[in-house]
Every structure is written in C-alpha cells, then in structure tokens.
PDB file of C-alpha atoms in Angstrom:
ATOM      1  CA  UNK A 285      80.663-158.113 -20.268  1.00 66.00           C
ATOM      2  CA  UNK A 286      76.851-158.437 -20.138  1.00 70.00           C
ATOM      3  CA  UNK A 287      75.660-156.813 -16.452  1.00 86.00           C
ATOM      4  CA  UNK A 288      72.342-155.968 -14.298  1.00 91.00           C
ATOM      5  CA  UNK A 289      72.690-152.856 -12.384  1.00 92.00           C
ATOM      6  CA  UNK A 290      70.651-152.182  -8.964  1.00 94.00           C
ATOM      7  CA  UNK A 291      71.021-149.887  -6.411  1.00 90.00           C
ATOM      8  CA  UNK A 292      72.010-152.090  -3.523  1.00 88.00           C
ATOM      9  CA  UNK A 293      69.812-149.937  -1.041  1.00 88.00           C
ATOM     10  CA  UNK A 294      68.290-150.059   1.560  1.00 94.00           C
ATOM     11  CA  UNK A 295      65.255-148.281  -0.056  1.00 96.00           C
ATOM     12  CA  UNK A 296      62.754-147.791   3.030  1.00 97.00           C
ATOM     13  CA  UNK A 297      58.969-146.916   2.667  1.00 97.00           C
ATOM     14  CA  UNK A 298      55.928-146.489   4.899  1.00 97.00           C
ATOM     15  CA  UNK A 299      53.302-149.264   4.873  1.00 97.00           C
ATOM     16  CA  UNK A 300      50.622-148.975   2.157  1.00 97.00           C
ATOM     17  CA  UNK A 301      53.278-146.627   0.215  1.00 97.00           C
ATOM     18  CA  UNK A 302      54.641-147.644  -3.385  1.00 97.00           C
ATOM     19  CA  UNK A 303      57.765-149.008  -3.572  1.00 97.00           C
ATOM     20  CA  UNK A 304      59.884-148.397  -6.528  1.00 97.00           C
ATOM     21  CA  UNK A 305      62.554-150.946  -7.723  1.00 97.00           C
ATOM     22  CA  UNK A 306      64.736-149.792 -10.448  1.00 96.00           C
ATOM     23  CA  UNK A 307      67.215-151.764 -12.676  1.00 95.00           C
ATOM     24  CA  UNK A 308      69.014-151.270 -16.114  1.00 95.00           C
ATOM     25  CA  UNK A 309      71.729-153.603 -18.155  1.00 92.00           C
ATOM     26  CA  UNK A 310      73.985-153.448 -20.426  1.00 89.00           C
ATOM     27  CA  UNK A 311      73.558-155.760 -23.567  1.00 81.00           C
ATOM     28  CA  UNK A 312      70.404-154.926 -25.782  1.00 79.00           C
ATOM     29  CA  UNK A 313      70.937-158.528 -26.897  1.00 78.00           C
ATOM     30  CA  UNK A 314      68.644-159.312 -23.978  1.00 77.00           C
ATOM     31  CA  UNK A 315      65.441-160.839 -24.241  1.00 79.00           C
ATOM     32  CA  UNK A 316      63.679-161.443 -20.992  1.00 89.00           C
ATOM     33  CA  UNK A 317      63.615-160.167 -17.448  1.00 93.00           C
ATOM     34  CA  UNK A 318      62.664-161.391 -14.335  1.00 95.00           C
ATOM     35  CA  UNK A 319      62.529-159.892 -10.675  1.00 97.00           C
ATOM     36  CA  UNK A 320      63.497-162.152  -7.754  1.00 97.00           C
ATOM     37  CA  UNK A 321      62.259-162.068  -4.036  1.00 97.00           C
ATOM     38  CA  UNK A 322      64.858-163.359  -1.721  1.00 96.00           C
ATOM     39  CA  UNK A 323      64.501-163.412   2.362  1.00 95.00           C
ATOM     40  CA  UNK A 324      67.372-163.512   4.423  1.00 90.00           C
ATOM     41  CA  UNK A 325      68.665-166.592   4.827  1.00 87.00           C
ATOM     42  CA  UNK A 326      66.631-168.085   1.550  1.00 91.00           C
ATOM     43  CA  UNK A 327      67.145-168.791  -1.589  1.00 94.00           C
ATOM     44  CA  UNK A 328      65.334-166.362  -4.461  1.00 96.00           C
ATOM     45  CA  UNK A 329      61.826-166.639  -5.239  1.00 96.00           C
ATOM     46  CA  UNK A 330      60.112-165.990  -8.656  1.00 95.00           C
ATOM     47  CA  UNK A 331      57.855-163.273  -8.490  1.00 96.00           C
ATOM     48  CA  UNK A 332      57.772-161.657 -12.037  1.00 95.00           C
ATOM     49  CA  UNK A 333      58.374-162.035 -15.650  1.00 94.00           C
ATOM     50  CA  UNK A 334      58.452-159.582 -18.368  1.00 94.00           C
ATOM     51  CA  UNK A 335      59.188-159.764 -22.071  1.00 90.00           C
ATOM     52  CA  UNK A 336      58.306-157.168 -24.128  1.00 91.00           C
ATOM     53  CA  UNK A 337      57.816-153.307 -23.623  1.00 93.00           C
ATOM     54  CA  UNK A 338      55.544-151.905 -21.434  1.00 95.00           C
ATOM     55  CA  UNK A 339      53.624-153.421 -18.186  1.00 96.00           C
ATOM     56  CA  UNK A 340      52.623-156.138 -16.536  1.00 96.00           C
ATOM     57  CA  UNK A 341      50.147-156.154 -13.676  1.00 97.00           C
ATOM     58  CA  UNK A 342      50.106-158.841 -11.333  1.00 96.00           C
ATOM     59  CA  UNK A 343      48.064-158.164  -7.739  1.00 96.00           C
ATOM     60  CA  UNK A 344      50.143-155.897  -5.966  1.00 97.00           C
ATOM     61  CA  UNK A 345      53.007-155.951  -8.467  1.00 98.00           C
ATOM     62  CA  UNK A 346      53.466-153.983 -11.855  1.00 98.00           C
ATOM     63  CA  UNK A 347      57.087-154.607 -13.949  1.00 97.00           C
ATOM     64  CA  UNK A 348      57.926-152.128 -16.032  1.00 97.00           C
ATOM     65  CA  UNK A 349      60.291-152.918 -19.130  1.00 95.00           C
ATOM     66  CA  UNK A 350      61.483-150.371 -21.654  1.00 94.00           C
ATOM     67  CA  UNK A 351      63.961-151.713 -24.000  1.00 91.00           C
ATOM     68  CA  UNK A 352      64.634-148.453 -25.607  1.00 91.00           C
ATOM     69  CA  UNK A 353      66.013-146.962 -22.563  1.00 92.00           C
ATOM     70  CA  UNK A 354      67.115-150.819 -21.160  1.00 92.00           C
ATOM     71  CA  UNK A 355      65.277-150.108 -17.962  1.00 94.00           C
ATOM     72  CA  UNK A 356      63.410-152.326 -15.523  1.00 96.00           C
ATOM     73  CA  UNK A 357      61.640-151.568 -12.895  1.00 97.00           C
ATOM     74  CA  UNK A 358      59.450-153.230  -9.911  1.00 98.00           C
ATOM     75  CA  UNK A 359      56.559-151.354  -8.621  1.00 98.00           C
ATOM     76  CA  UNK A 360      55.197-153.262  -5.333  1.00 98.00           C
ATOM     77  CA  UNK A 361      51.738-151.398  -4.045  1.00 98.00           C
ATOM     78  CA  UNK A 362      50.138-150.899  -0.629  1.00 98.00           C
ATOM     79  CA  UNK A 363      53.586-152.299   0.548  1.00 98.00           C
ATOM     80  CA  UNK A 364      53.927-154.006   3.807  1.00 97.00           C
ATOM     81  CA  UNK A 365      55.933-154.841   6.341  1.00 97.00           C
ATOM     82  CA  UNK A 366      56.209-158.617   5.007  1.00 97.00           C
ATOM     83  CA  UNK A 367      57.883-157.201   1.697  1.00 97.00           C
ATOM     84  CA  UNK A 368      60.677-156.608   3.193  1.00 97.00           C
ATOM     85  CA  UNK A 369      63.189-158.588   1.376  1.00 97.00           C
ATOM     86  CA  UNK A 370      66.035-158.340  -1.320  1.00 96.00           C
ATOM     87  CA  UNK A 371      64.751-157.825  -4.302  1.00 97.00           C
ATOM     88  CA  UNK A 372      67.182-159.267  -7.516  1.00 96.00           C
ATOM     89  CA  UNK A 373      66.730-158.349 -11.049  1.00 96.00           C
ATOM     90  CA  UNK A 374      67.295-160.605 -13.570  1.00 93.00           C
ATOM     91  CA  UNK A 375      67.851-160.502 -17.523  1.00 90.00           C
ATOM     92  CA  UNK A 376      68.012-163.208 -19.834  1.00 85.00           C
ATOM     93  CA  UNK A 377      70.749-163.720 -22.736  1.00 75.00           C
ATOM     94  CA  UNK A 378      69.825-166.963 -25.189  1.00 68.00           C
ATOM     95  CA  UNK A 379      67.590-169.130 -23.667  1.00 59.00           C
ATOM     96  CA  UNK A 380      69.190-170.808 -20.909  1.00 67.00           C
ATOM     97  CA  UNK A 381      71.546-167.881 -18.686  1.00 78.00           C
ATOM     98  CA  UNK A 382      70.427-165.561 -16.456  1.00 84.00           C
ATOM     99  CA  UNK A 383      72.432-162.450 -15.382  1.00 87.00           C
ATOM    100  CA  UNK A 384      71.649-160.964 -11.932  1.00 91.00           C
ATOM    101  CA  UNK A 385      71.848-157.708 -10.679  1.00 92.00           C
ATOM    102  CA  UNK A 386      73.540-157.320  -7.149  1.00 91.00           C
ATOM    103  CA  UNK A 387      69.697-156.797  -5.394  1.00 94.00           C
ATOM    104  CA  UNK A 388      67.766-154.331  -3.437  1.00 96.00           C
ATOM    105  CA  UNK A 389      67.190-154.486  -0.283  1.00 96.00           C
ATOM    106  CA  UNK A 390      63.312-153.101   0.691  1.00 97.00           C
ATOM    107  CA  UNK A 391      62.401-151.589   4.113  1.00 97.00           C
ATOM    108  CA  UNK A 392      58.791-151.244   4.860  1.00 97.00           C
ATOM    109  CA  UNK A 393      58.688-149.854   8.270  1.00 95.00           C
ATOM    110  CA  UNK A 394      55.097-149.777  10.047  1.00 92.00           C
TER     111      UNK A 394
ATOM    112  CA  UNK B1445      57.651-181.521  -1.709  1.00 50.00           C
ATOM    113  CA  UNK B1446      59.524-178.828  -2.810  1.00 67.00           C
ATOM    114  CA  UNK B1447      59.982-178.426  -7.232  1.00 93.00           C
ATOM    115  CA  UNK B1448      64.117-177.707  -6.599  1.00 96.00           C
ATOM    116  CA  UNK B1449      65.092-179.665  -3.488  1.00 97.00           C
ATOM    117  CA  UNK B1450      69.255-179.548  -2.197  1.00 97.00           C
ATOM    118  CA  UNK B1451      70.902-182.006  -0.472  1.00 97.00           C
ATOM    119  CA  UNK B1452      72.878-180.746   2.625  1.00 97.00           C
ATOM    120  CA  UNK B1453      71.383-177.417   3.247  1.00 96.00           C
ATOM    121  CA  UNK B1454      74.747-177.008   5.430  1.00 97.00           C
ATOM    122  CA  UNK B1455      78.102-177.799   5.133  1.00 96.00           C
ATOM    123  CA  UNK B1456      81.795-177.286   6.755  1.00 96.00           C
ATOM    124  CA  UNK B1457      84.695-179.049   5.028  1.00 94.00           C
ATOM    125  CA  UNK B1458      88.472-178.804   5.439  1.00 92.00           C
ATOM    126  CA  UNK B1459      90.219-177.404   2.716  1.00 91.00           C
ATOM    127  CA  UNK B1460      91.911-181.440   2.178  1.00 90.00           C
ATOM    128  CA  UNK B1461      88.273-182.780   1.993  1.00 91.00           C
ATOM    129  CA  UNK B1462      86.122-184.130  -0.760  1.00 95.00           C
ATOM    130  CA  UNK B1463      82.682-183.293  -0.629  1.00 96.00           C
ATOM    131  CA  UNK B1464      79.517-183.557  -2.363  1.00 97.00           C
ATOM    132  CA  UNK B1465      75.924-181.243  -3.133  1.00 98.00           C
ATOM    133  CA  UNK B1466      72.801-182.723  -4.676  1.00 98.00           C
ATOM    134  CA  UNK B1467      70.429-181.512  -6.186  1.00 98.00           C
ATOM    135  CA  UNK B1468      66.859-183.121  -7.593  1.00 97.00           C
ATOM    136  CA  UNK B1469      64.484-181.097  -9.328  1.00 96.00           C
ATOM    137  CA  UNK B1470      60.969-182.552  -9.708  1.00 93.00           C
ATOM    138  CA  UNK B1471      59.673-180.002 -12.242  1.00 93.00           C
ATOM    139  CA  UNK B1472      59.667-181.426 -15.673  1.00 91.00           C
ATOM    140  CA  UNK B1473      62.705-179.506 -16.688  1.00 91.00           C
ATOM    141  CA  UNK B1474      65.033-179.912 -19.313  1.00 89.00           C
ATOM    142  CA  UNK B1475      67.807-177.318 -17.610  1.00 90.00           C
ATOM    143  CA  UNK B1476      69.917-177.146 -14.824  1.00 93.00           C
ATOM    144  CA  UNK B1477      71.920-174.876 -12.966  1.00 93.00           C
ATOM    145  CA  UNK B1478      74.770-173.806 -10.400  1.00 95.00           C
ATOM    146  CA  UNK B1479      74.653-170.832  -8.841  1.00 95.00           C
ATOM    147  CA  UNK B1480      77.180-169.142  -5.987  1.00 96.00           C
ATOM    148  CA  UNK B1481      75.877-166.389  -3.821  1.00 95.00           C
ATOM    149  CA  UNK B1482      78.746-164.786  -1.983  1.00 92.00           C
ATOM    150  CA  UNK B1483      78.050-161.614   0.066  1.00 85.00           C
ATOM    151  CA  UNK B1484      77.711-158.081  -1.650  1.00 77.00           C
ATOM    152  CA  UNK B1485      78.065-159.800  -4.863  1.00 84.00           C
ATOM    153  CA  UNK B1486      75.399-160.663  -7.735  1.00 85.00           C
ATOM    154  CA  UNK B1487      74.486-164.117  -8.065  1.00 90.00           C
ATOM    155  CA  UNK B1488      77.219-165.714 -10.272  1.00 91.00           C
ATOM    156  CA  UNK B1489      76.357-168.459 -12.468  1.00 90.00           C
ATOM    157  CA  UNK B1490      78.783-171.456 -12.226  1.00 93.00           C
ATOM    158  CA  UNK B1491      77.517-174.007 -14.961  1.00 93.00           C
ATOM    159  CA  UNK B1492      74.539-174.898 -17.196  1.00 90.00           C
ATOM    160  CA  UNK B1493      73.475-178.090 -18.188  1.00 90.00           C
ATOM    161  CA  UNK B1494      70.680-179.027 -20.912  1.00 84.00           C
ATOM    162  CA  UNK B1495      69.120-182.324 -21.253  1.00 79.00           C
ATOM    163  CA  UNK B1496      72.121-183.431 -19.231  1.00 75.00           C
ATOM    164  CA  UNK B1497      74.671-181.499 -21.520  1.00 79.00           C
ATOM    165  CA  UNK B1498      76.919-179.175 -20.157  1.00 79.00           C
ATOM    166  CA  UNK B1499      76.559-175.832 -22.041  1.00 77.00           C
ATOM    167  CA  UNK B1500      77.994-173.115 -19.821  1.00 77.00           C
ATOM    168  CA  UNK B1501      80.969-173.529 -17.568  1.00 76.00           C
ATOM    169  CA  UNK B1502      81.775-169.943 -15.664  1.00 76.00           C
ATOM    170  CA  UNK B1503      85.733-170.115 -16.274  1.00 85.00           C
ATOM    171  CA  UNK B1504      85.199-171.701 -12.630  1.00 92.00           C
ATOM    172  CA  UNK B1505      87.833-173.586 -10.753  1.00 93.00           C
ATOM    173  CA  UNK B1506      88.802-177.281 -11.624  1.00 93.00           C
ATOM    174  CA  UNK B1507      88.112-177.587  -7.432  1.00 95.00           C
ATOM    175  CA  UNK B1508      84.362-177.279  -8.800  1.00 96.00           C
ATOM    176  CA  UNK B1509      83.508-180.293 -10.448  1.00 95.00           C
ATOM    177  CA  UNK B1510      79.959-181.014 -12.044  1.00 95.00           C
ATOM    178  CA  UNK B1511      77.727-183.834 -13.167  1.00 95.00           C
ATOM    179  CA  UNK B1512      74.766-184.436 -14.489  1.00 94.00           C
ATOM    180  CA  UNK B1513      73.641-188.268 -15.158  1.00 94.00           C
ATOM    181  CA  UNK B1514      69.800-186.815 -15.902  1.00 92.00           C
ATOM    182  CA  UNK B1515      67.310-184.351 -16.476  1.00 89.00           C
ATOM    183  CA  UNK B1516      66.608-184.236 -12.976  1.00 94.00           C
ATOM    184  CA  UNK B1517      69.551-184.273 -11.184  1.00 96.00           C
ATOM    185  CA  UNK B1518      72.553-182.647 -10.861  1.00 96.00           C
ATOM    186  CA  UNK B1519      75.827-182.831  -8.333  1.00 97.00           C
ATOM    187  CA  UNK B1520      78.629-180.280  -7.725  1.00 97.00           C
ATOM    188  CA  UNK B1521      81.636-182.323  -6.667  1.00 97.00           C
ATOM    189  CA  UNK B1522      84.027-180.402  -3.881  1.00 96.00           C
ATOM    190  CA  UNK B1523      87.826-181.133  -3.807  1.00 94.00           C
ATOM    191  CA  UNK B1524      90.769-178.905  -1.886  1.00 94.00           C
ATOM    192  CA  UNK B1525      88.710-176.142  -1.892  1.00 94.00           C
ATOM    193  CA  UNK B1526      89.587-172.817  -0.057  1.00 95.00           C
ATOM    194  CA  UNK B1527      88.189-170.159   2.592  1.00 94.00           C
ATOM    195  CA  UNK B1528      87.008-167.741  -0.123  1.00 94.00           C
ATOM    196  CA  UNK B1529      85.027-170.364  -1.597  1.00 96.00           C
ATOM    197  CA  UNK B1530      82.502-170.299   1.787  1.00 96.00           C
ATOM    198  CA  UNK B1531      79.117-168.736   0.446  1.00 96.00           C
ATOM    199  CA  UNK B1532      75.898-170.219  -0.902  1.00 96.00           C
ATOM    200  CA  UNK B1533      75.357-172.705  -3.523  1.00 97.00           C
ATOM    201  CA  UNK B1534      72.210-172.502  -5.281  1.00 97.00           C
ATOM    202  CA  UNK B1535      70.721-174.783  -7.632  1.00 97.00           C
ATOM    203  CA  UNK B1536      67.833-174.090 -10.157  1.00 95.00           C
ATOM    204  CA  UNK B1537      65.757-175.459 -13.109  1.00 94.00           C
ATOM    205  CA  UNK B1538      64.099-173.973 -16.135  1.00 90.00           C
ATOM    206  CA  UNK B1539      62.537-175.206 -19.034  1.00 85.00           C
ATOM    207  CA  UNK B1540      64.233-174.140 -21.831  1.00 71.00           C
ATOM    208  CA  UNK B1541      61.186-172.949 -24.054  1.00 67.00           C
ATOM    209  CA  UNK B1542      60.249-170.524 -21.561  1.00 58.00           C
ATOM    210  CA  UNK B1543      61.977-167.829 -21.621  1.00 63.00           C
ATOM    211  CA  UNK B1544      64.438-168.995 -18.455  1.00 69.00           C
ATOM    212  CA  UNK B1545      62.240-168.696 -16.062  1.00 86.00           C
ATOM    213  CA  UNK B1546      64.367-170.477 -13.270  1.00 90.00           C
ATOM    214  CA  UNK B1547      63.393-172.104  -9.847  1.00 94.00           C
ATOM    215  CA  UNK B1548      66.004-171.944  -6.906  1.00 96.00           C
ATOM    216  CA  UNK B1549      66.280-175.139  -4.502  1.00 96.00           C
ATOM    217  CA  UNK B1550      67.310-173.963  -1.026  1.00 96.00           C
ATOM    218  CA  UNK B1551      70.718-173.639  -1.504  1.00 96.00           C
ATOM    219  CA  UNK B1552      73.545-175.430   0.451  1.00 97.00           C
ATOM    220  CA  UNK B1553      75.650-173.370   2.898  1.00 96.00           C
ATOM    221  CA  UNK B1554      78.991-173.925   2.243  1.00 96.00           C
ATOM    222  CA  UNK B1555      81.836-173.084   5.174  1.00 96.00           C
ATOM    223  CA  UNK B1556      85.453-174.067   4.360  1.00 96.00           C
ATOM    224  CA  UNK B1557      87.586-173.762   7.086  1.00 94.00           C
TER     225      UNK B1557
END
C-alpha cells in the first residue's frame, strides 16, 4: 500500500514567521512530489514541484526532498495571513498517479 | 476560462437517480482524472484515463461509471448511489511527460440524500 503521511494540524504561526510543512511516504519507488494549496471550499492548487534531492526555491516557497530519508517538506517564508490554507502533499508512482497525503491545515494569525 | 472546468459545481440526487459530471479540460493534455475528496480523508483517486484509455480504475463501485470519448473530456456517470457517497468530485489533467503534474477543475459537490 503506497501512502503520503502529513500531520493533519492545525500548525499556527505569526505573520512574517516560517512555516514548516512536513511529509514522508512509504514506497521509494516514487519519483516526483508535489505540494498542493487548497482553500476551503476549493479545489487544490499547484504550487510546487520537486524531483530530485535537495531544494527548490521559488519566491516565498522552498521544497525540500530527501529521498534517502523519504521526506518532504514545504517551507513558506514571511508567511501571511492569506496562506492560510490546507496544504496537501503529493508523490508520484509511474507517470500518471498521484498519491495524496491527508493535508495540513496552516494558521497564520496576525 | 479556466484550464480544468466542471460541469455542475453542485449537485443533490436521490439515491434512485441517474446523474451526470462533466468535465472539459482545455490544457493540451493527454491525461485525465477522477478524484473524491471526502472529509478527514486523503484525496482518493477513482480512475485514470490516457489518450482516452482507461488505465487505473480504484476497485471503485460499478455505481461509478466513467467515460472518456477524448483527450479533453471526461464524464463520471451516477446511478443508485448512496449517502456515504456525498463528498467532492474532482477532476484533473496532466500531461503525461511531465512528471504528473496535475490541474484540479473546481470540483462538483455531490449530496445524495
């Protein structure tokens, strides 16, 4: 049984503090991971990919992936109130399924 | 226009009803996707189709029946379903060549009653 683990939260941060999204899964089969922004009430959004070890760096964002230890995480920077969300985690077996974790819920409180 | 767009965003049908969602993605993509959101639980992936070939089917109900006449559409056909089946249907796209990344439509929100 190929799974994405989260803890299902709520994490809760001060604006402009670092948020810190963790996520690990099971099958070392996998080859791609992706972290999802979802509002309640909406459908997931897209907001990172990563696909080999280390980091990726994108505005406020930085993914971390370390296949090794079959850990992903989500940084989000200077976090603000507008962040707050459900963050998903997402890993990819083959080319065409995607696994997702249960989600994260983030709390930045002003 | 949206890339992933879902045809009704809501819907409540009687368990003796036939029912069904759209979806139209306008993305380029070769795959396609069911998804059902239920609360507390991950997103669980229903059925995958690739250039209009089914290649994943969830173990999910025969109640939950799919088609796919093209690349850029795809239908989930709704027949005697029950209660627990009330939660969100999502559909997304992805282009097979890179690396899944998938894009949700707005998801239908299913109520049996």
């Amino acid at each position: 049984q190929k799974e994405v683990e989260q803890n299902s939260g709520p994490l809760s941060v001060p604006e402009g503090a670092i948020a810190s999204l963790n996520c690990t899964y099971s099958d070392r089969g996998s080859q791609s991971f992706f972290w999802y922004r979802q509002y309640s009430g909406k459908s997931p959004e897209l907001i990172m990919s990563i696909y080999s070890n280390g980091d990726k760096e994108d505005g406020r964002f930085t993914a971390q992936l370390n296949k090794a230890s079959q850990y992903v995480s989500l940084l989000i920077r200077d976090s603000q109130p507008s962040d707050s969300a459900t963050y998903l985690c997402a890993g990819a077996y083959n080319t065409d399924k995607l696994i997702f974790g249960t989600g994260t819920r983030l709390q930045v409180f002003p | 226009e949206t890339g992933v767009t879902q045809t009704p965003r809501h819907l409540v049908m009687g368990m003796t009803n036939k029912k069904s969602l759209k979806c139209e993605q306008h993305l380029g993509h070769n795959a396609m996707y069911w998804y059902k959101q239920s609360a507390k639980k991950p997103l669980e992936l229903m059925f995958v189709y690739n250039f209009k070939e089914q290649t994943e089917n969830n173990s999910v109900p025969s109640r939950f029946s799919p088609e796919c006449p093209n690349s850029s559409h795809l239908f989930l056909h709704l027949h005697t379903l029950q209660p627990e089946d009330s939660a969100l249907y999502l559909c997304a796209s992805s282009r097979r060549d890179r690396n899944t990344e998938a894009f949700f439509g707005q998801g239908t929100r299913l109520t049996v009653v």
